[in-house]
C-alpha positions as a printed Julia matrix, in Angstrom:
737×3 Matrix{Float64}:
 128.59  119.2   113.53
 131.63  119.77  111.42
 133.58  117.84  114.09
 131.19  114.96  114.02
 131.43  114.59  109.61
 135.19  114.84  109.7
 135.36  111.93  112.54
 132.82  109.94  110.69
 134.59  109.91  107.57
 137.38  109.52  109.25
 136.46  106.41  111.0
 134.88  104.8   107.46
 138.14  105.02  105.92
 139.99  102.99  109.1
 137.26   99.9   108.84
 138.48   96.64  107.47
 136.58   94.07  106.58
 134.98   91.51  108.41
 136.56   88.12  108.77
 133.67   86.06  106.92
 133.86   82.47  107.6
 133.12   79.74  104.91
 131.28   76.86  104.99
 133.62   73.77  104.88
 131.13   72.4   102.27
 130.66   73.72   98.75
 127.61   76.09   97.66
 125.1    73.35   96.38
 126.02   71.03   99.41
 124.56   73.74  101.58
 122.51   75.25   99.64
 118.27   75.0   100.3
 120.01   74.67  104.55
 117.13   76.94  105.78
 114.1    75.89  103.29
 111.33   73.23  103.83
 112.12   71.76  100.04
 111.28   68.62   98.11
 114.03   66.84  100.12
 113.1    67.93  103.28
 109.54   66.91  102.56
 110.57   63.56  101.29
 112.0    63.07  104.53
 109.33   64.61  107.35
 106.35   63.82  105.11
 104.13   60.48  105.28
 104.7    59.35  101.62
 101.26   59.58  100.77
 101.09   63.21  101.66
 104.39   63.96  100.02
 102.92   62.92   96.83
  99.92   64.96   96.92
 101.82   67.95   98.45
 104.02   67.84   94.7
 100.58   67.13   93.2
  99.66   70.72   94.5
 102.93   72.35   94.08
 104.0    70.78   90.15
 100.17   70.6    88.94
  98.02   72.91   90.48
  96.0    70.54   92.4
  93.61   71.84   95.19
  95.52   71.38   98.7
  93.73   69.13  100.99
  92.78   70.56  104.27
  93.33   67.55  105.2
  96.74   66.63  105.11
  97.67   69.95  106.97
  98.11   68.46  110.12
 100.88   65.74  109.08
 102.29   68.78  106.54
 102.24   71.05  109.3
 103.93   68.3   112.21
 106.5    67.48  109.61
 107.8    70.95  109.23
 107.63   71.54  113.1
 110.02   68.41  113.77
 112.04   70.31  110.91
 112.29   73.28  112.77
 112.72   72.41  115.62
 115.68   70.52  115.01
 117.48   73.84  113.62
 116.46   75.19  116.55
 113.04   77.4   115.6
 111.09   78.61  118.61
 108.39   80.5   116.9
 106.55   80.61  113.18
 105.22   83.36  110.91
 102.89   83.78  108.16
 105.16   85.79  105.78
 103.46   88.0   103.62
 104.09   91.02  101.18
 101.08   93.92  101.66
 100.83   96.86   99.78
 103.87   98.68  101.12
 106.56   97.4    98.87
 108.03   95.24  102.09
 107.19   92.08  104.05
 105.26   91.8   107.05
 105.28   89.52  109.62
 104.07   88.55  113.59
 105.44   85.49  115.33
 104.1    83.41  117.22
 105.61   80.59  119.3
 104.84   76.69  119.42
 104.12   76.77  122.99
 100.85   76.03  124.03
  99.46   75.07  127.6
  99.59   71.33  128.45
  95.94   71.33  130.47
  98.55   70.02  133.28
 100.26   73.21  134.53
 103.14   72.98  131.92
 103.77   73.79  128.41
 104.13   71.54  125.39
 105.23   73.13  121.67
 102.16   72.34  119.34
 101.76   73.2   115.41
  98.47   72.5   113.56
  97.57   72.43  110.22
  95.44   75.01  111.2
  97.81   77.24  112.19
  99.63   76.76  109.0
  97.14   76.77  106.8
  95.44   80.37  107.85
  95.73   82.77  110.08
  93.82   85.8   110.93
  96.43   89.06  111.71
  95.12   92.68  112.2
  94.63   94.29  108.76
  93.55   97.35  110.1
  96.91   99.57  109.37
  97.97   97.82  106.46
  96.9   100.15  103.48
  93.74   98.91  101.65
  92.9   102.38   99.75
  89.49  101.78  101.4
  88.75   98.09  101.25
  89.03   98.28  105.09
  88.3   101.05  107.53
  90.57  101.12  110.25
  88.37  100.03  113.21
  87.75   96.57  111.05
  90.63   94.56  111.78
  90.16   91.45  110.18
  92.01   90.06  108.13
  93.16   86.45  106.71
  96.66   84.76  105.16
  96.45   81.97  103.98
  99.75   79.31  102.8
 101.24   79.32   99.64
 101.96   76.13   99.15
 104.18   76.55   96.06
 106.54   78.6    97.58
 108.84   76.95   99.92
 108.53   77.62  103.68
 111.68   78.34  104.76
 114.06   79.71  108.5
 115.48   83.12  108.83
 116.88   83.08  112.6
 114.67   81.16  115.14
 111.68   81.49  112.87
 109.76   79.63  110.49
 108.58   81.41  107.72
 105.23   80.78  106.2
 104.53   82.71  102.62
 100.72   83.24  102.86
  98.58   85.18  100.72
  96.74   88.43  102.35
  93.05   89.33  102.22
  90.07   91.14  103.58
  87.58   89.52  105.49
  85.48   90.07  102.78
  87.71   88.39  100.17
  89.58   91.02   98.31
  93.36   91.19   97.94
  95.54   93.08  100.11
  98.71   91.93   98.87
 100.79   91.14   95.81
 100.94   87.65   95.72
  97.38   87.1    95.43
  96.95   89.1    92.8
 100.1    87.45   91.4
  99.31   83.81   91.66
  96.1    84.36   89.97
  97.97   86.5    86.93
  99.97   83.3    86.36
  97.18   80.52   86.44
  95.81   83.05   84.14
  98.96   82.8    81.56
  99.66   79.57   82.14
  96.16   78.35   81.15
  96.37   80.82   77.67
  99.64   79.99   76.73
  98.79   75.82   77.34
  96.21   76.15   75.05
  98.1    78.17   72.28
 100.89   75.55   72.68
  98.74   72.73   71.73
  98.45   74.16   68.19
 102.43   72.98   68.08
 102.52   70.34   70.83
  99.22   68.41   72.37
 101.17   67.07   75.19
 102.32   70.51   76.74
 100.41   70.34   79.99
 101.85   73.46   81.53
 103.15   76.49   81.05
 105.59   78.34   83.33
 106.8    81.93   83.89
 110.36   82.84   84.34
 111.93   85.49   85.96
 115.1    86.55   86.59
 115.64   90.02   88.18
 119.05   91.65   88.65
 119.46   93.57   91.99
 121.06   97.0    91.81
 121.97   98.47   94.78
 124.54  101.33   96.11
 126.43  100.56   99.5
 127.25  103.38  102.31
 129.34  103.57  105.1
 127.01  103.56  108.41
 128.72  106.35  109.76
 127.86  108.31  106.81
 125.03  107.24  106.57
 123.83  108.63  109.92
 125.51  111.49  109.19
 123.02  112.57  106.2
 119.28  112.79  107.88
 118.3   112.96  103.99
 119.37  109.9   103.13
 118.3   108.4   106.63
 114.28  109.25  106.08
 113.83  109.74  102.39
 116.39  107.26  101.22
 118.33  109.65   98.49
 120.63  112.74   99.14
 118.31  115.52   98.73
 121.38  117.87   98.65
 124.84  117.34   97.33
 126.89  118.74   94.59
 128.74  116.52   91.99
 131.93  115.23   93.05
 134.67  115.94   90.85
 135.18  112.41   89.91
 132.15  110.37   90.02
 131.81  107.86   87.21
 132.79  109.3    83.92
 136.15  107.32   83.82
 134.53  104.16   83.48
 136.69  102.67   85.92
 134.2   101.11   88.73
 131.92   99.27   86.43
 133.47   95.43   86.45
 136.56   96.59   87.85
 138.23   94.98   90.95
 135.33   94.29   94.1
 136.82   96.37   96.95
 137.72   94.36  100.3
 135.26   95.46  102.27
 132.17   94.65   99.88
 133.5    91.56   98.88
 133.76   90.27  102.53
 129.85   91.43  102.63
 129.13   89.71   99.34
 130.27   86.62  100.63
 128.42   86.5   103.74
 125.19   87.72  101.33
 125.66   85.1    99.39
 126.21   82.31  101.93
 123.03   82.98  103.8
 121.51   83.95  100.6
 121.86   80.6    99.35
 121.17   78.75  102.7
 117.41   80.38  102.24
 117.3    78.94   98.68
 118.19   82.15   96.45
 120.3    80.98   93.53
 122.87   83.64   93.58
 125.0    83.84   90.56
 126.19   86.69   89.25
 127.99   90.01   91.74
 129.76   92.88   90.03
 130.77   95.85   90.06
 127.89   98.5    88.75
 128.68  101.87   86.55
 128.38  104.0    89.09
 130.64  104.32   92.12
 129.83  102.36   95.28
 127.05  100.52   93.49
 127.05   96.94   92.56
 124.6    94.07   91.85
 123.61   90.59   92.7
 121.52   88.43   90.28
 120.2    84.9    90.72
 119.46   82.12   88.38
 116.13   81.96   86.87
 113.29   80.22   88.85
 109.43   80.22   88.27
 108.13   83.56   88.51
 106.2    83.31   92.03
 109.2    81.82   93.77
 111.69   84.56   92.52
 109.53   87.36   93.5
 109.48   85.77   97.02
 113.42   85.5    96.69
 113.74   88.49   95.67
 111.83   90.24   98.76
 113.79   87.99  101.56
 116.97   88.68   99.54
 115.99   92.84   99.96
 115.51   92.36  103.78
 118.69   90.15  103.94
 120.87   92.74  102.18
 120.01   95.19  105.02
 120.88   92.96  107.71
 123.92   91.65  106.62
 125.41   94.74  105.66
 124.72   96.98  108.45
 127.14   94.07  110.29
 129.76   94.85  108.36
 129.45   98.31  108.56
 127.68   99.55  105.57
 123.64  100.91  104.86
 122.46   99.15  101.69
 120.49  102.17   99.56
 117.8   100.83   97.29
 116.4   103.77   96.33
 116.39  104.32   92.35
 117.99  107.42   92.62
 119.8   108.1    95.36
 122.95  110.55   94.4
 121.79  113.16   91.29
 124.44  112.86   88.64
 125.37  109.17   88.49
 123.73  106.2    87.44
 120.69  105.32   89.5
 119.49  101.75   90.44
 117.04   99.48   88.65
 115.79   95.84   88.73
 115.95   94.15   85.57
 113.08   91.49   85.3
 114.36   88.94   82.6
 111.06   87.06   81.65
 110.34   84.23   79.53
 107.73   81.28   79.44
 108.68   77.96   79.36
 106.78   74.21   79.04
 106.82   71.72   81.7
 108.83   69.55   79.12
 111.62   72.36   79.22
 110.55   74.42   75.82
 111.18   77.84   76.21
 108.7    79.61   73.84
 110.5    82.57   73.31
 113.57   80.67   72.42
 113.89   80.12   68.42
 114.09   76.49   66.92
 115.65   75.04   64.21
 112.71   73.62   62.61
 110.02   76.05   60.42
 106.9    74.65   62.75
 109.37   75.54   65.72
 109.75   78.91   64.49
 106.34   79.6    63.78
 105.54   78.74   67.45
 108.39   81.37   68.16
 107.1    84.02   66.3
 103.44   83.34   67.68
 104.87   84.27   71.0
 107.24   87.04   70.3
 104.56   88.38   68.64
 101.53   88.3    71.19
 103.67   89.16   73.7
 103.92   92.28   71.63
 100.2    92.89   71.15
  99.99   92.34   75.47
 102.61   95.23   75.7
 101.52   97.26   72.95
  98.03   97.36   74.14
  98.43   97.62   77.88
 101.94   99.73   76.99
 100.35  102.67   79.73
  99.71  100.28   82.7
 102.97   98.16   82.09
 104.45  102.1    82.87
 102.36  102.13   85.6
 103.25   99.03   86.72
 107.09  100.32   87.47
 106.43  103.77   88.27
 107.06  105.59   91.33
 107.82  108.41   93.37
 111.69  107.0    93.9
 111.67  105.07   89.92
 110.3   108.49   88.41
 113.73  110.14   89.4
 115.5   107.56   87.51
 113.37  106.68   84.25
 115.41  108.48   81.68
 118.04  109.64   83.0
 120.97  108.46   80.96
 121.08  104.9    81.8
 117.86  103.56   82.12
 115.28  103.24   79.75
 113.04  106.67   78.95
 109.23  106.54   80.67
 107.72  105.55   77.03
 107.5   101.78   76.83
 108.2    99.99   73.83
 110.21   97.1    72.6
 113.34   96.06   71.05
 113.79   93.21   68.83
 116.78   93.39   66.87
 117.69   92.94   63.28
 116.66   89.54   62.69
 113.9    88.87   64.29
 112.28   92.1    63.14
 113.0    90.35   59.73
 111.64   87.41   60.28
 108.42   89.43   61.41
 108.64   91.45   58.4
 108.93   88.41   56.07
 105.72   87.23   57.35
 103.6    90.29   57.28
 104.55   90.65   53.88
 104.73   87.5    52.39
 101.99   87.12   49.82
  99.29   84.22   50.79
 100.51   82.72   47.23
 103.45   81.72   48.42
 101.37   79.19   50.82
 100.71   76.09   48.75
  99.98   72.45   49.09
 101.78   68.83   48.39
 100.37   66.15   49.31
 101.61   64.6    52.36
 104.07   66.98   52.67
 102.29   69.57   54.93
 102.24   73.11   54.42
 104.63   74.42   52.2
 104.99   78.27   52.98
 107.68   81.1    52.99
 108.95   80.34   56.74
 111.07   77.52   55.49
 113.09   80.53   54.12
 113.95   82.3    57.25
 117.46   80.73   58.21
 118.02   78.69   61.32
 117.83   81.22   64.29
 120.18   80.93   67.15
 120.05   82.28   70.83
 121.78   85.76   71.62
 120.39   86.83   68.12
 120.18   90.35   69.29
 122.24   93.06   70.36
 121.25   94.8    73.2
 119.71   98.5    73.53
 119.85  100.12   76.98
 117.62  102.76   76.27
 114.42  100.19   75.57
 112.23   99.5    78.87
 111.12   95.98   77.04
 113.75   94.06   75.19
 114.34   91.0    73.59
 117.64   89.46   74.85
 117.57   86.18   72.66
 115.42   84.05   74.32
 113.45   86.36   76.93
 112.66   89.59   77.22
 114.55   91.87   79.44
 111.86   94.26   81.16
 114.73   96.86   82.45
 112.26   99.79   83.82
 111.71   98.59   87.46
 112.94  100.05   90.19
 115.69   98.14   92.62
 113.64   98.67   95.87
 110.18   97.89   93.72
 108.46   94.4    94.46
 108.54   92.65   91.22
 105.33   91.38   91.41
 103.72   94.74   90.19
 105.17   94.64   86.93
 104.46   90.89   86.81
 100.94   91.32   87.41
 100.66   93.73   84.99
 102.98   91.79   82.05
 101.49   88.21   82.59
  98.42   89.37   82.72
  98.49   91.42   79.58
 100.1    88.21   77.46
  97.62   86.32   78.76
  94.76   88.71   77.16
  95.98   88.43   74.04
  97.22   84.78   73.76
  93.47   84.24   74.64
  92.03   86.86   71.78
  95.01   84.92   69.44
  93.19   81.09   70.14
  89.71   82.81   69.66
  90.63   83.85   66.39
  92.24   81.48   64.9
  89.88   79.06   66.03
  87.07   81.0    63.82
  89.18   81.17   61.3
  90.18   77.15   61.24
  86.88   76.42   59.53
  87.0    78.42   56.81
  90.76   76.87   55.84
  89.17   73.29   55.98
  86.3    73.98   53.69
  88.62   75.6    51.21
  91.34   72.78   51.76
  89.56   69.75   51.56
  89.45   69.0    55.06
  93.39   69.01   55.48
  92.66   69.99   59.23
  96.4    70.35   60.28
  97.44   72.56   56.98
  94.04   74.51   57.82
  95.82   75.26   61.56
  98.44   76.4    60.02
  97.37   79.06   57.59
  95.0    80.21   60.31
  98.0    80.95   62.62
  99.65   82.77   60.0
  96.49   84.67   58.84
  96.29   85.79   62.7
  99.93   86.53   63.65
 100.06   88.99   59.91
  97.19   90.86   61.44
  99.05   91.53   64.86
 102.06   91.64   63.54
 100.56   95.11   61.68
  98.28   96.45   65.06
 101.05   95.86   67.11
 104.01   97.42   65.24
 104.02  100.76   66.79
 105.29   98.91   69.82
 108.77   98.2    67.88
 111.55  100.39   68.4
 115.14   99.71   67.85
 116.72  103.2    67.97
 117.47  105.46   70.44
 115.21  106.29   73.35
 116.49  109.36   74.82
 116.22  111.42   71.57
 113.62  113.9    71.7
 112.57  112.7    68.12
 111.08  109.63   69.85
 109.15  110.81   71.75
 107.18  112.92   68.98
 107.41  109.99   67.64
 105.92  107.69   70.36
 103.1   110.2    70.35
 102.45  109.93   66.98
 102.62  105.93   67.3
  99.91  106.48   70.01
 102.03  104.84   72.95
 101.75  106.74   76.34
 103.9   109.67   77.11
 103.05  111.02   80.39
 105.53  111.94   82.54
 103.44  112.8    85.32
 103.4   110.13   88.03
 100.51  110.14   90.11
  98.37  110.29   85.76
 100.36  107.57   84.87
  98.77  105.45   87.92
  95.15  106.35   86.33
  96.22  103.76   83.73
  95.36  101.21   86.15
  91.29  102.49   86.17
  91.12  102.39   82.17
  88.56  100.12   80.59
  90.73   98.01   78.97
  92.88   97.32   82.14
  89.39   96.64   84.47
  88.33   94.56   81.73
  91.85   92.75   80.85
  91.75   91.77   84.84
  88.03   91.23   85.67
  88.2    88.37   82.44
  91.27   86.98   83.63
  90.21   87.05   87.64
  93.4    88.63   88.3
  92.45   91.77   90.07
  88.06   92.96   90.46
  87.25   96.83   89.8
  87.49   97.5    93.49
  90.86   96.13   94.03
  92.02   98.37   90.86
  90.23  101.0    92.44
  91.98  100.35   95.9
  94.97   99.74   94.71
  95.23  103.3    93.37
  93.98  105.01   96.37
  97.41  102.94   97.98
  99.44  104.64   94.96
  98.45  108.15   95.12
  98.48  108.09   98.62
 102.13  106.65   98.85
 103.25  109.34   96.21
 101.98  112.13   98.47
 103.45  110.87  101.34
 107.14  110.08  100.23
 107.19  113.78   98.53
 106.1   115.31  101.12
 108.55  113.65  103.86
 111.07  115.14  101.54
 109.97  118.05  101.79
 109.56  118.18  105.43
 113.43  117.1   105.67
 114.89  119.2   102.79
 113.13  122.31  105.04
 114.15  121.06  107.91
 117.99  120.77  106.47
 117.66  124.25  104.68
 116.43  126.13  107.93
 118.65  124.08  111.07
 121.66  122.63  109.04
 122.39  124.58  105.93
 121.48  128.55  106.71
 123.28  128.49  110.14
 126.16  127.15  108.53
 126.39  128.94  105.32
 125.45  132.67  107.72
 128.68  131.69  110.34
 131.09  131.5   107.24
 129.19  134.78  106.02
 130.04  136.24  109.47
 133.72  135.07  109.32
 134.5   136.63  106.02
 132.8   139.81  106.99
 134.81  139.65  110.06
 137.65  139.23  107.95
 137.09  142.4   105.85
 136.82  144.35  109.09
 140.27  143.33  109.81
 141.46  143.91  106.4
 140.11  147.86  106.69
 141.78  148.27  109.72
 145.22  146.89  108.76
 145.53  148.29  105.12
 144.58  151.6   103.35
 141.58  151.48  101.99
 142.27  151.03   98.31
 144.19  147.85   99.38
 141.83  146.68  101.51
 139.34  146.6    98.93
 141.18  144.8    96.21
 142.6   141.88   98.81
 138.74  141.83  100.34
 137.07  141.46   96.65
 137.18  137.73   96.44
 135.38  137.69  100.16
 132.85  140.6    99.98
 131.62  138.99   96.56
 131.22  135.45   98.67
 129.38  137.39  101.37
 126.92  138.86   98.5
 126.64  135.43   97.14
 125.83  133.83  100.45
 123.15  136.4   101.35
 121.52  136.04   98.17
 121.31  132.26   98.27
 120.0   131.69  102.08
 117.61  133.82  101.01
 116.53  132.57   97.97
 116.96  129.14  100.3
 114.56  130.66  103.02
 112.24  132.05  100.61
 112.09  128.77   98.35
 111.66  126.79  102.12
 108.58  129.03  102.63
 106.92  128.47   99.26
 107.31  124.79  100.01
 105.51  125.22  103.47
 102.89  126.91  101.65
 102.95  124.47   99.17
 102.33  121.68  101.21
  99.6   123.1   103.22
  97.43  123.82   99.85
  98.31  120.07   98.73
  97.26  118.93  102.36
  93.72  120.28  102.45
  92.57  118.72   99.34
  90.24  115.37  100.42
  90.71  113.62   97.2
  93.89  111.12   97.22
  94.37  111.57   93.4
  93.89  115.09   92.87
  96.37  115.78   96.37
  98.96  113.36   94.34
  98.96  115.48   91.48
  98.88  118.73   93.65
 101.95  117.16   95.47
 103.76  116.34   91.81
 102.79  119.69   90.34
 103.35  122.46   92.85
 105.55  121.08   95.88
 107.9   118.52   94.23
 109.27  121.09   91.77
 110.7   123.67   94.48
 112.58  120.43   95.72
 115.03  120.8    92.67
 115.04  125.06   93.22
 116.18  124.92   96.45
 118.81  121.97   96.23
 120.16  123.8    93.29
 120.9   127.16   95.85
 122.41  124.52   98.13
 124.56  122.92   96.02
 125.96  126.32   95.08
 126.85  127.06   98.59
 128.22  123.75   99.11
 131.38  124.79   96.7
 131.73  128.38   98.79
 131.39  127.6   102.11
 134.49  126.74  104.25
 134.62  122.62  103.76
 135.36  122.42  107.6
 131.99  124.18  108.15
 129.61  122.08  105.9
 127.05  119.98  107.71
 126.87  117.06  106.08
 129.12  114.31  104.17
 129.52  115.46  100.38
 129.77  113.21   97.48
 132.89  112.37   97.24
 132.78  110.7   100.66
 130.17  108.77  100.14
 130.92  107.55   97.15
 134.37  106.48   97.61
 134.41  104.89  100.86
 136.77  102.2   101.08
């Protein structure tokens, strides 16, 4: 074994990189290569179905069954001509990944031959086995049916010789077993809220988009390493592994100089990144050693969140050919920074106004604050399931751990626009007056012009405002985005909705005591409205620091969630308010919630207890064996020492090794004692039936004897003979270059 580490990490430091070849053309001319776009339609489609295809994709419009055929013919001549032998219906179930089964275009030509056929059937739905997907119940495993159905405003695009169809996925009897479903109707449900708020300030808004923009953390390993550390191979994260001496507190990695190696993987990520359609932008170096991250330009929300899932899978591929395992696990080395997934998140108009952008004008403004501040009263309300819309048994390691935000959402604003709320909670209703023809005459005219990047930034806030977005920095890097998305659209949505409702009951009353002055009465009513939820929802608010222990008495106090425990934080999904919030919006029915959870607490239970499984399995065949052969050197060592020198002599040069010896023994068997309280652990946890009450078994009684027998580990780790020790340590994998 010892042989085996030392060639490994010999052979990572010999690899050079791989000679990456260029397109001759520049990013944007190849760019979109691989997806079935707008100019790719404009070309394969008859004209007339063109224009109702970017009737369904811009406006909403139902899709025509029957158009599918010519849709579905054009794309096949596409395909083919890149050379695609076979389609899929590309979809993202409830296992954080993508599934897929292809299919070819060959059918039989009723004359002994083959011809390649693709209907708008086929595109349009097909009917793969749903039996081992998880459902938390929705489906028992001997019904198999199940149905995906095209998203038509996502782009189909190639990866390989396939063409890849992103379908929704759902139960033969109609309930979601997927996220975009659940998804796409979170954002019809925001879009048609915020439309209707944004006619208060602008009748002719006829949409309203949401933005996201995620930022892709991510750690690279050596392969050889990598294969070298079972841990890492079926859990994802070292579950052993003392510090390394240096590992990021010089500072030095984070922007510093891309080494060769990644670089040369970079580029070829980006190339075929941006052949798929994925705007990359930004790559850098990350805090931590051996972790960087890739972030995109801002699209609409459904498209990114499909991006952001092909860019996941893509990462894998293309690294393992030059040499490397991407790790997108939160928390995958204890010590140094773990990984996250910033979701940047705004909504815009379709006449390009971003509503959480300031203006320059006081009506501008007041739109502003109207949806800075219902934003706030979504996330202040539903601030327990936006937690457990990040949470996780691989984000849980990271939430709070010096450089991500704590696991108590809130939000930070930042010195001025916290004014600017301030001034109008507080403003007294005398300072709102009437002149004539000059409109309403109140105390926003006072609030300076506000510009973009009006904020500083606070790391240690899960929900910040960034200037003109909001910068939702708890979820995970190997999380799907649209979980938190479900959860945040939906919850702005709910109160945009509440906002219209009341300040349409409140309209009358202005225009009786105004003389009928309809658009002043508007106006006072939106103020009236946004002072009152400007007050509920200012325990959200929080500008200081996170981590302090002070905040999170004081959270408490505010009446914002605390719980730390995973599989409780997941009940948040079962509350009244969150059934209710999705059952109104038709976002997600009380069975799906229900299901939904079954899928979380059963996915908690599972990854702890494969760690568990391997950490014993490591203690008992890798570690113990190891850690007993040094014992037995040292003792033989001793022996020789008595036999050479007197005694007295003996015993003072044998001191250092007889107290290693003692140390050893003591540790394997607090190691084999700790690895038998886990087996007994586990086998309590196993027999409850309940999926909830396991998950909490799992989080209460098994996962903590993780941490007490890693810590006896890492203490032999620094004692035992480095030529003896099992597995790469830190500093290997960390500073592979």
């Amino acid at each position: 074994m010892e042989a085996l580490r030392f060639q490994v990490v010999g052979e990572a430091f010999k690899k050079k990189p791989l000679d990456v070849k260029t397109p001759s053309e520049r990013p944007y001319e190849y760019f979109g290569k691989k997806v079935f776009n707008r100019e790719k339609m404009y070309k394969y489609l008859p004209k007339q179905v063109y224009e109702k295809m970017i009737d369904v994709m811009d406006n909403g419009a139902r899709l025509d069954r029957d158009i599918a055929d010519a849709v579905a013919a054009g794309m096949k001549q596409w395909a083919v001509e890149n050379g695609v032998t076979h389609y899929t219906h590309w979809f993202q179930p409830l296992t954080e990944g993508t599934a897929e089964k292809h299919d070819s275009f060959i059918e039989h030509d009723g004359k002994g031959g083959m011809v390649e056929e693709f209907t708008g059937k086929l595109l349009v739905q097909q009917e793969p086995d749903a039996s081992s997907f998880p459902s938390g119940g929705i489906r028992s495993t001997f019904e198999a049916r199940g149905y995906s159905a095209w998203d038509p405003t996502s782009p189909v695009f190639i990866i390989d010789d396939t063409l890849c169809i992103p379908t929704v996925f759902i139960s033969y009897s109609g309930e979601a077993l997927d996220y975009k479903a659940p998804l796409l109707r979170a954002l019809h449900a925001v879009n048609v809220a915020a439309t209707d708020v944004c006619h208060y300030f602008d009748p002719a808004v006829k949409k309203v988009q949401s933005n996201l923009g995620w930022e892709q953390e991510y750690f690279l390993v050596d392969e050889g390493l990598y294969a070298a550390r079972p841990d890492l191979l079926l859990t994802g994260r070292t579950l052993m592994g003392h510090d390394s001496a240096k590992n990021q507190q010089m500072d030095d990695h984070y922007f510093g100089a891309i080494p060769e190696r990644v670089a040369a993987f970079m580029r070829d990520l980006e190339i075929q990144a941006l052949e798929l359609g994925v705007p990359c932008k930004t790559r850098h170096n990350e805090v931590a050693p051996n972790q960087f991250e890739l972030a995109p330009i801002f699209e609409e929300t459904n498209l990114a969140v499909d991006h952001n899932m092909m860019l996941m899978s893509l990462m894998k591929k293309v690294a393992r050919k030059h040499g490397f395992r991407v790790l997108l696990h939160e928390k995958p080395f204890a010590g140094i920074n773990g990984s996250g997934k910033h979701n940047n998140w705004s909504l815009s108009t379709d006449n390009g106004i971003l509503l959480h952008a300031p203006g320059k004008t006081p009506e501008q403004n007041l739109r502003f604050a109207t949806f800075i501040v219902e934003t706030l009263m979504g996330v202040y309300k539903h601030n327990g399931l936006l937690k457990a819309s990040i949470m996780s048994a691989t984000n849980a390691h990271r939430l709070g751990a010096n450089e991500a935000p704590p696991a108590i959402v809130s939000s930070f604003l930042g010195k001025q626009v916290s004014e600017l709320l301030d001034h109008i909670e507080k403003a007294d209703k005398d300072f709102l007056s009437m002149s004539g023809k000059q409109g309403l005459k109140m105390d926003i005219p006072e609030i300076p012009e506000l510009l973009i990047d009006n904020t500083d930034r606070n790391r240690t806030s899960p929900f910040a405002f960034t200037g003109n977005r909001f910068e939702f920095r708890a979820v995970g890097s190997e999380a799907n985005c649209a979980s938190a998305m479900i959860a945040l659209n939906s919850a702005v949505a709910e109160a945009l909705v509440s906002f219209k409702k009341r300040v349409d009951a409140k309209i009358p009353e202005y225009e009786k005591k105004l003389a009928g002055t309809e658009h002043s009465a508007k106006f006072h009513a939106i103020i009236d409205v946004l002072r009152e939820d400007i007050k509920t929802c200012k325990p959200i608010r929080f500008d200081g620091n996170g981590y302090s222990d002070e905040w999170v008495a004081e959270a408490e106090k505010r009446g914002l969630d605390v719980e730390k425990s995973c599989p409780k934080i997941f009940e948040r999904y079962l509350d009244k308010e969150s059934i209710d919030m999705f059952e109104s919006l038709g976002v997600m029915t009380k069975k799906e919630l229900e299901a939904r959870n079954e899928v979380k607490w059963e996915t908690y239970t599972k990854k702890i207890q494969i760690e568990a499984r391997v950490l014993g399995d490591l203690s008992m065949n890798h570690i113990i064996p190891v850690a007993t052969r040094y014992q037995s050197d040292l003792l033989s060592n001793v022996n020789h020492m008595s036999v050479v020198f007197p005694i007295d002599t003996a015993d003072k040069l044998s001191a250092r090794n007889k107290k290693i010896i003692q140390e050893i023994a003591e540790r394997t068997s607090a190691i084999e004692k700790g690895v038998e309280e886990l087996v007994e652990a586990r086998k309590k946890a196993n027999k409850i039936e309940g999926e909830h009450e396991k998950a909490i078994a799992y989080h209460d009684k098994v996962e903590p004897k993780l941490d007490t027998i890693r810590y006896e580990i890492d203490k032999l780790e620094l004692i035992v003979d480095d030529a003896l020790w099992p597995l790469p340590k830190y500093r290997e994998l960390l500073f592979i270059r």
